[in-house]
Coordinates of C-alpha atoms in Angstrom, one line a residue:
M1 CA -27.8 36.8 -8.0
V2 CA -29.5 33.8 -6.4
I3 CA -32.5 32.5 -8.3
P4 CA -35.5 33.4 -6.1
R5 CA -37.7 30.8 -4.7
V6 CA -41.4 31.1 -5.3
P7 CA -43.3 30.3 -2.1
W8 CA -47.0 30.7 -1.6
R9 CA -48.9 33.3 0.4
F10 CA -49.2 32.9 4.2
G11 CA -51.9 33.2 6.8
P12 CA -51.9 35.1 10.1
Q13 CA -49.6 33.5 12.7
I14 CA -49.6 34.4 16.3
V15 CA -46.1 33.6 17.6
P16 CA -42.8 33.0 15.9
P17 CA -42.3 29.4 14.7
L18 CA -41.0 26.8 17.0
S19 CA -37.7 25.8 15.4
G20 CA -35.4 22.8 15.5
P21 CA -33.4 20.5 13.2
G22 CA -35.3 17.6 11.7
V23 CA -38.7 18.4 13.2
S24 CA -41.2 15.6 12.2
R25 CA -44.2 15.6 14.6
V26 CA -46.0 17.8 17.1
A27 CA -48.5 17.1 19.9
C28 CA -50.2 19.3 22.4
G29 CA -50.7 18.9 26.1
L30 CA -50.5 20.3 29.6
V31 CA -47.5 20.3 31.9
N32 CA -47.8 21.7 35.4
G33 CA -50.8 23.8 34.3
R34 CA -49.0 25.2 31.2
R35 CA -50.1 24.6 27.7
V36 CA -47.2 23.0 25.8
A37 CA -46.2 21.8 22.4
L38 CA -44.2 18.5 22.2
V39 CA -42.0 18.9 19.2
L40 CA -40.3 15.7 18.0
E41 CA -37.0 15.8 16.2
E42 CA -34.9 12.8 15.0
H43 CA -33.3 11.8 18.3
R44 CA -35.1 14.0 20.9
F45 CA -38.1 16.1 21.6
R46 CA -38.5 19.6 23.0
I47 CA -41.2 21.0 25.3
W48 CA -42.4 24.5 24.4
S49 CA -44.6 26.6 26.6
M50 CA -47.3 28.2 24.5
D51 CA -48.0 30.7 27.2
D52 CA -44.7 32.6 26.8
H53 CA -43.2 30.9 23.7
Q54 CA -40.2 29.6 25.7
Q55 CA -38.6 26.2 25.7
L56 CA -39.0 24.4 29.0
G57 CA -35.7 23.0 30.0
D58 CA -33.2 21.2 27.8
P59 CA -34.4 18.8 25.0
I60 CA -35.1 15.3 26.1
T61 CA -32.7 13.0 24.3
F62 CA -33.0 9.3 23.8
P63 CA -30.2 6.9 24.6
D64 CA -31.0 5.1 21.4
L65 CA -30.2 7.5 18.6
G66 CA -32.4 5.8 16.0
T67 CA -34.9 8.0 14.3
K68 CA -38.3 8.5 16.1
W69 CA -41.4 8.8 14.0
G70 CA -44.4 9.4 16.3
I71 CA -45.2 11.2 19.5
A72 CA -48.4 11.4 21.7
Y73 CA -49.5 13.0 24.9
G74 CA -51.4 11.3 27.8
M75 CA -52.1 11.5 31.5
M76 CA -51.0 8.8 33.9
G77 CA -52.9 9.7 37.1
E78 CA -51.7 13.3 37.8
S79 CA -48.6 13.0 35.7
P80 CA -48.3 14.2 32.1
V81 CA -46.6 11.7 29.8
A82 CA -45.1 11.7 26.4
V83 CA -45.0 8.4 24.4
V84 CA -42.6 8.3 21.4
V85 CA -42.2 5.5 18.9
G86 CA -39.7 4.5 16.2
G87 CA -37.6 1.4 16.6
G88 CA -39.5 0.8 19.8
L89 CA -41.6 2.6 22.3
W90 CA -40.5 5.1 25.0
A91 CA -42.5 6.8 27.7
W92 CA -41.4 9.9 29.6
D93 CA -42.8 11.6 32.7
L94 CA -42.8 15.2 31.7
L95 CA -42.9 16.6 35.2
E96 CA -39.9 14.7 36.5
R97 CA -38.3 14.5 33.1
R98 CA -37.5 10.8 33.5
Q99 CA -38.0 7.8 31.4
L100 CA -40.8 5.6 32.6
S101 CA -40.5 2.6 30.2
H102 CA -38.9 1.4 27.0
A103 CA -39.7 -1.6 24.8
S104 CA -38.0 -2.7 21.6
T105 CA -39.8 -4.0 18.5
R106 CA -38.7 -6.2 15.6
L107 CA -40.1 -3.8 13.0
G108 CA -40.4 0.0 13.4
L109 CA -43.5 1.8 14.7
W110 CA -44.7 4.7 12.7
D111 CA -47.5 6.3 14.8
V112 CA -48.9 6.3 18.3
A113 CA -52.0 7.6 20.1
C114 CA -52.9 7.4 23.8
T115 CA -56.1 6.7 25.6
Q116 CA -57.5 5.3 28.9
L117 CA -58.4 1.6 29.0
N118 CA -59.8 0.1 32.3
G119 CA -58.5 3.1 34.2
E120 CA -54.9 2.8 32.8
L121 CA -53.0 4.8 30.3
V122 CA -52.4 2.8 27.2
A123 CA -50.7 3.5 23.9
V124 CA -51.9 2.2 20.6
T125 CA -49.3 1.8 17.8
G126 CA -49.1 0.9 14.2
G127 CA -46.2 0.6 11.8
Y128 CA -44.2 -1.6 9.5
A129 CA -45.4 -4.9 11.0
H130 CA -48.9 -4.2 9.6
D131 CA -50.6 -4.9 13.0
V132 CA -52.1 -2.8 15.8
Q133 CA -50.6 -3.1 19.3
V134 CA -51.8 -1.9 22.6
W135 CA -49.2 -1.1 25.3
N136 CA -49.3 -0.6 29.0
V137 CA -47.4 2.8 29.1
A138 CA -46.2 2.5 32.7
A139 CA -44.6 -1.0 32.2
G140 CA -43.8 -0.7 28.5
T141 CA -45.4 -4.1 27.9
R142 CA -47.9 -5.3 25.3
L143 CA -51.5 -6.0 26.3
G144 CA -52.5 -9.2 24.6
G145 CA -51.5 -10.1 21.0
P146 CA -51.5 -8.0 17.9
M147 CA -54.7 -7.0 16.2
R148 CA -54.4 -7.9 12.5
G149 CA -56.2 -6.8 9.4
H150 CA -54.1 -4.3 7.6
T151 CA -52.0 -5.7 4.7
S152 CA -49.4 -2.9 4.5
V153 CA -47.7 -0.3 6.6
I154 CA -50.0 1.5 9.1
R155 CA -49.3 5.3 8.8
S156 CA -51.7 6.8 11.3
V157 CA -53.4 6.0 14.6
A158 CA -56.1 7.9 16.5
C159 CA -58.0 7.1 19.7
G160 CA -61.6 8.0 20.7
T161 CA -64.8 6.4 22.0
M162 CA -67.8 4.7 20.3
R163 CA -70.9 3.9 22.3
G164 CA -69.0 4.5 25.4
R165 CA -66.2 2.1 24.6
P166 CA -62.6 3.1 23.8
I167 CA -61.6 2.6 20.2
A168 CA -58.7 3.1 17.9
V169 CA -58.9 4.1 14.2
T170 CA -56.0 3.3 11.9
A171 CA -55.1 4.2 8.3
G172 CA -52.6 2.5 6.1
E173 CA -50.9 2.0 2.8
D174 CA -53.4 -0.7 1.9
R175 CA -55.8 2.2 1.2
T176 CA -58.1 1.3 4.1
V177 CA -59.3 2.9 7.4
R178 CA -60.1 0.4 10.1
V179 CA -61.8 0.7 13.5
W180 CA -60.8 -1.4 16.6
D181 CA -62.6 -2.2 19.8
L182 CA -59.7 -1.9 22.4
G183 CA -61.6 -3.7 25.2
R184 CA -62.5 -6.7 23.1
R185 CA -59.4 -6.4 21.0
E186 CA -61.1 -6.9 17.7
Q187 CA -61.8 -5.1 14.5
I188 CA -65.3 -3.4 14.4
G189 CA -67.0 -4.2 11.1
Q190 CA -65.4 -4.2 7.7
P191 CA -62.5 -2.0 6.5
L192 CA -63.6 1.5 5.4
R193 CA -62.8 1.7 1.7
G194 CA -62.9 4.7 -0.7
H195 CA -59.5 6.2 -1.0
D196 CA -57.9 5.6 -4.3
A197 CA -54.3 5.6 -2.9
E198 CA -52.5 5.1 0.4
V199 CA -54.1 6.7 3.5
D200 CA -51.5 8.7 5.5
A201 CA -53.6 10.4 8.2
V202 CA -56.7 9.8 10.4
A203 CA -58.5 11.5 13.3
C204 CA -61.7 10.6 15.1
G205 CA -64.3 12.5 17.1
V206 CA -68.0 13.1 17.5
L207 CA -70.2 15.1 15.2
D208 CA -73.9 15.8 16.1
G209 CA -73.7 12.8 18.6
R210 CA -72.3 10.4 16.0
P211 CA -68.8 9.0 16.0
I212 CA -66.8 9.9 12.9
A213 CA -63.4 9.4 11.5
V214 CA -61.7 11.9 9.1
S215 CA -58.9 10.6 6.9
G216 CA -56.5 12.1 4.4
G217 CA -54.6 10.3 1.6
R218 CA -52.3 10.4 -1.3
D219 CA -55.3 10.7 -3.6
R220 CA -55.5 14.4 -2.6
T221 CA -58.8 13.9 -0.8
V222 CA -60.1 14.2 2.8
R223 CA -62.9 11.8 3.6
I224 CA -65.5 11.8 6.5
W225 CA -66.7 8.4 7.7
N226 CA -69.8 7.8 9.8
L227 CA -68.7 5.1 12.2
D228 CA -72.3 4.3 13.1
N229 CA -73.1 3.5 9.5
P230 CA -69.8 2.2 8.1
G231 CA -71.4 0.8 5.0
R232 CA -72.3 4.3 3.8
P233 CA -69.7 5.8 1.4
A234 CA -67.6 8.5 2.9
A235 CA -68.2 12.2 2.1
T236 CA -65.2 13.4 0.0
L237 CA -63.6 16.8 0.4
V238 CA -61.6 18.0 -2.5
G239 CA -59.2 21.0 -2.7
H240 CA -55.7 19.9 -1.9
G241 CA -53.3 19.9 -4.9
G242 CA -51.2 17.1 -3.5
R243 CA -51.2 14.3 -1.0
V244 CA -52.8 14.9 2.4
G245 CA -50.3 13.9 5.0
A246 CA -51.9 15.1 8.2
V247 CA -55.4 15.7 9.7
A248 CA -56.7 16.9 13.0
L249 CA -60.1 17.9 14.6
A250 CA -60.8 21.0 16.5
K251 CA -63.7 23.2 17.7
V252 CA -64.0 26.7 16.4
S253 CA -66.7 28.8 18.2
G254 CA -68.3 25.5 19.3
Q255 CA -68.3 24.0 15.7
L256 CA -66.3 20.8 15.0
V257 CA -64.0 21.4 12.1
A258 CA -61.3 19.3 10.4
V259 CA -57.9 20.6 9.6
S260 CA -56.0 18.9 6.8
A261 CA -52.5 19.6 5.5
G262 CA -50.2 18.8 2.6
E263 CA -48.6 21.6 0.6
D264 CA -51.0 23.9 2.5
V265 CA -53.3 23.8 5.5
R266 CA -57.1 23.8 5.0
V267 CA -60.0 24.0 7.4
W268 CA -63.3 22.2 6.7
D269 CA -66.9 22.6 8.0
L270 CA -67.7 19.0 8.7
R271 CA -71.5 19.5 9.0
R272 CA -71.8 21.3 5.7
Q273 CA -68.8 19.5 4.1
L274 CA -67.3 22.8 2.8
Q275 CA -63.9 24.5 3.1
L276 CA -63.8 27.4 5.5
G277 CA -61.8 30.4 4.4
P278 CA -58.6 30.4 2.3
P279 CA -55.8 27.9 2.8
L280 CA -53.2 28.7 5.5
F281 CA -49.9 29.1 3.7
D282 CA -46.5 30.1 4.8
G283 CA -44.4 32.2 2.4
R284 CA -41.1 31.1 3.9
D285 CA -41.3 27.4 3.6
I286 CA -41.1 25.1 0.6
G287 CA -42.2 21.5 1.2
V288 CA -45.1 19.8 2.9
V289 CA -46.8 19.7 6.3
S290 CA -46.1 16.4 8.0
S291 CA -48.0 16.8 11.3
L292 CA -50.8 18.8 12.8
A293 CA -52.0 19.3 16.3
C294 CA -54.8 21.5 17.7
G295 CA -55.3 23.3 21.0
T296 CA -57.0 26.4 22.5
H297 CA -55.9 29.6 24.3
G298 CA -57.6 32.8 25.2
G299 CA -61.0 31.5 24.1
G300 CA -59.6 30.8 20.6
T301 CA -58.4 27.7 18.7
L302 CA -54.9 27.1 17.5
V303 CA -53.5 24.8 14.9
L304 CA -49.8 23.8 14.9
A305 CA -48.3 22.5 11.7
V306 CA -44.8 21.0 11.2
S307 CA -43.5 22.3 7.8
S308 CA -40.4 21.5 5.8
G309 CA -38.9 19.5 8.7
E310 CA -37.6 22.6 10.5
R311 CA -40.4 24.7 11.9
V312 CA -43.7 24.4 13.7
R313 CA -46.1 27.2 12.6
V314 CA -48.9 28.4 14.9
W315 CA -52.1 29.8 13.5
D316 CA -55.3 31.2 15.2
L317 CA -58.3 29.5 13.6
D318 CA -60.7 32.1 15.0
V319 CA -58.8 34.9 13.1
H320 CA -58.8 32.7 10.0
R321 CA -62.6 32.3 10.4
E322 CA -63.1 36.0 10.5
L323 CA -61.3 36.5 7.2
G324 CA -64.1 34.9 5.2
F325 CA -63.3 32.9 2.1
D326 CA -61.4 35.5 0.0
R327 CA -57.8 35.9 0.9
P328 CA -57.1 39.5 1.6
D329 CA -54.4 41.5 -0.2
R330 CA -53.0 42.3 3.3
Y331 CA -53.6 40.7 6.6
A332 CA -52.1 43.3 8.9
S333 CA -54.2 46.4 9.7
E334 CA -50.9 48.4 10.2
L335 CA -47.4 47.7 8.9
P336 CA -44.5 48.0 11.3
T337 CA -41.9 50.8 11.0
S338 CA -39.2 48.7 12.6
W339 CA -38.6 45.1 13.4
T340 CA -36.0 43.2 15.5
D341 CA -35.1 39.7 14.4
P342 CA -35.6 37.5 17.5
A343 CA -33.0 35.0 16.3
T344 CA -30.1 37.4 15.6
G345 CA -31.1 40.7 17.2
D346 CA -30.7 42.6 13.9
V347 CA -32.9 45.7 13.8
Y348 CA -34.6 46.6 10.6
D349 CA -35.5 50.2 9.8
L350 CA -38.6 49.8 7.7
T351 CA -39.1 53.5 7.1
R352 CA -36.2 53.4 4.5
E353 CA -36.4 52.1 1.0
L354 CA -35.6 48.4 0.7
V355 CA -32.7 47.9 -1.8
D356 CA -30.8 44.7 -2.1
A357 CA -27.1 44.2 -2.9
E358 CA -27.8 43.9 -6.6
G359 CA -29.8 47.2 -6.7
G360 CA -33.2 45.5 -6.8
T361 CA -36.0 47.2 -5.1
W362 CA -38.4 45.5 -2.7
E363 CA -41.6 46.5 -0.9
L364 CA -43.0 45.7 2.6
V365 CA -46.3 44.2 1.7
D366 CA -47.6 42.7 5.0
Y367 CA -47.0 41.6 8.5
D368 CA -48.2 38.2 9.7
G369 CA -47.9 39.0 13.5
T370 CA -44.4 37.6 13.8
E371 CA -42.3 38.9 10.8
P372 CA -42.6 41.5 8.1
I373 CA -43.3 40.1 4.6
V374 CA -41.5 41.6 1.6
C375 CA -41.8 41.2 -2.2
E376 CA -39.5 42.1 -5.0
H377 CA -40.5 44.5 -7.8
P378 CA -42.4 44.0 -9.9
L379 CA -44.8 42.8 -7.2
D380 CA -46.0 39.2 -7.4
P381 CA -48.2 38.1 -4.4
R382 CA -47.2 34.5 -5.1
A383 CA -43.5 35.3 -4.4
T384 CA -43.5 36.7 -0.9
F385 CA -40.6 36.3 1.6
G386 CA -40.1 36.7 5.3
I387 CA -37.8 39.7 5.6
A388 CA -35.1 37.7 7.4
D389 CA -34.8 35.1 4.7
A390 CA -34.8 37.8 2.0
H391 CA -32.0 39.6 3.8
A392 CA -30.0 36.5 4.1
E393 CA -30.2 35.8 0.4
Y394 CA -30.2 39.3 -1.1
D395 CA -28.8 41.6 1.6
F396 CA -30.7 44.6 2.8
G397 CA -27.7 46.2 4.4
N398 CA -29.1 49.7 3.9
V399 CA -31.9 49.1 6.4
V400 CA -30.4 46.5 8.8
K401 CA -28.3 47.3 11.9
P402 CA -26.7 44.2 13.3
K403 CA -27.1 43.6 17.0
G404 CA -25.4 40.2 17.4
D405 CA -26.8 37.0 18.6
L406 CA -29.4 36.9 21.3
C407 CA -29.4 34.3 24.1
R408 CA -33.2 34.0 24.1
R409 CA -36.2 35.0 22.2
P410 CA -38.5 37.7 23.4
S411 CA -41.6 36.7 25.4
H412 CA -44.9 36.6 23.5
R413 CA -47.5 36.5 26.2
L414 CA -50.7 34.6 25.6
D415 CA -53.8 34.4 27.8
D416 CA -54.0 32.0 30.6
E417 CA -57.6 31.1 30.8
D418 CA -58.6 28.3 28.5
D419 CA -57.9 24.7 28.2
W420 CA -55.2 23.3 25.9
L421 CA -56.6 20.4 23.9
D422 CA -54.9 17.4 22.5
G423 CA -56.1 14.1 21.2
D424 CA -59.4 13.0 20.0
D425 CA -60.8 12.0 23.4
D426 CA -61.5 15.7 24.2
L427 CA -63.7 16.4 21.2

């Protein structure tokens, strides 16, 4: 018998995961009035409609097959644009699905963020050259020279505003967070120091009228920086058991929260500097979350998390908020009596006893909104599995009726009313 994996518990998810090989980053935006997720893979990216959970068209593939590491969304006039970085910078018009510009770089670019500067869409990048570059997206050309200060690889870039001026905030392996005035093309103040290890993630926004930055690092901490008072030590949020590789900001019921991720996803009340509710886990993945993006639909707030390099999970933060701090024994109010695997068409009769090929017995313990969750006897809530993965490893042939492959996944209809947020400029 295969030695079972021991994944963590999961949180309530609202649609099946967005899957693809080698997924590394996710960003959110609007294309032709539809909320979309831009899911970056090694040599291409996919556009997923979050309204009906369908991929929009074929993946956009790059002529240069080198690995891409960062993706950002922006608006150029009325046209939605994706900017991707790796061994250079590429910009794509998402409506016409055509490449706008491309520029090569001597050293690789790790991350990118978009903002408006003097009425033009610009991209701000950081990477292995240790400097910050500002690019005209339409032309694919640099605006001025590099902004220097970091002494090691820049891992994360965010854009926002400070006193009405566009800024960029960067984080790097030199353990610092730095703030840049994009109009004057200079660093604002001294580096923000406090992390005890490399800083892998940063986001920026406005809290109670004050510009802030939120960073996450390999020292397992999340830190909140008051950009109006950079000399003040950052507030430190502790809870992650490993490195924090991604952070994002979102509004939940009008309240600005930070979302941070590593081996799990955690939500933080920035005003009170407290964790909100239990961590968001996924019992079917082993690995770390490498990218986060936040958006809204139906009056609620979503967080999208890239996990294990193959899936983008989608959680509803308003549902998470209603759970309170204690993780419930079961998330679903009712358990399904049957389930159809959207990937294979296999139909599971969940009224029958779950017995695997070795005679082991299992129990249906929960339903996360997309897939039944099972656990082997004796029950251990730390070792839960999505039923499809458990069937693939242990064989529930007594309850599964194969239906063959499906050409498409079923539609999961979401509401059409609210805005889909992406980037720090909207906070």
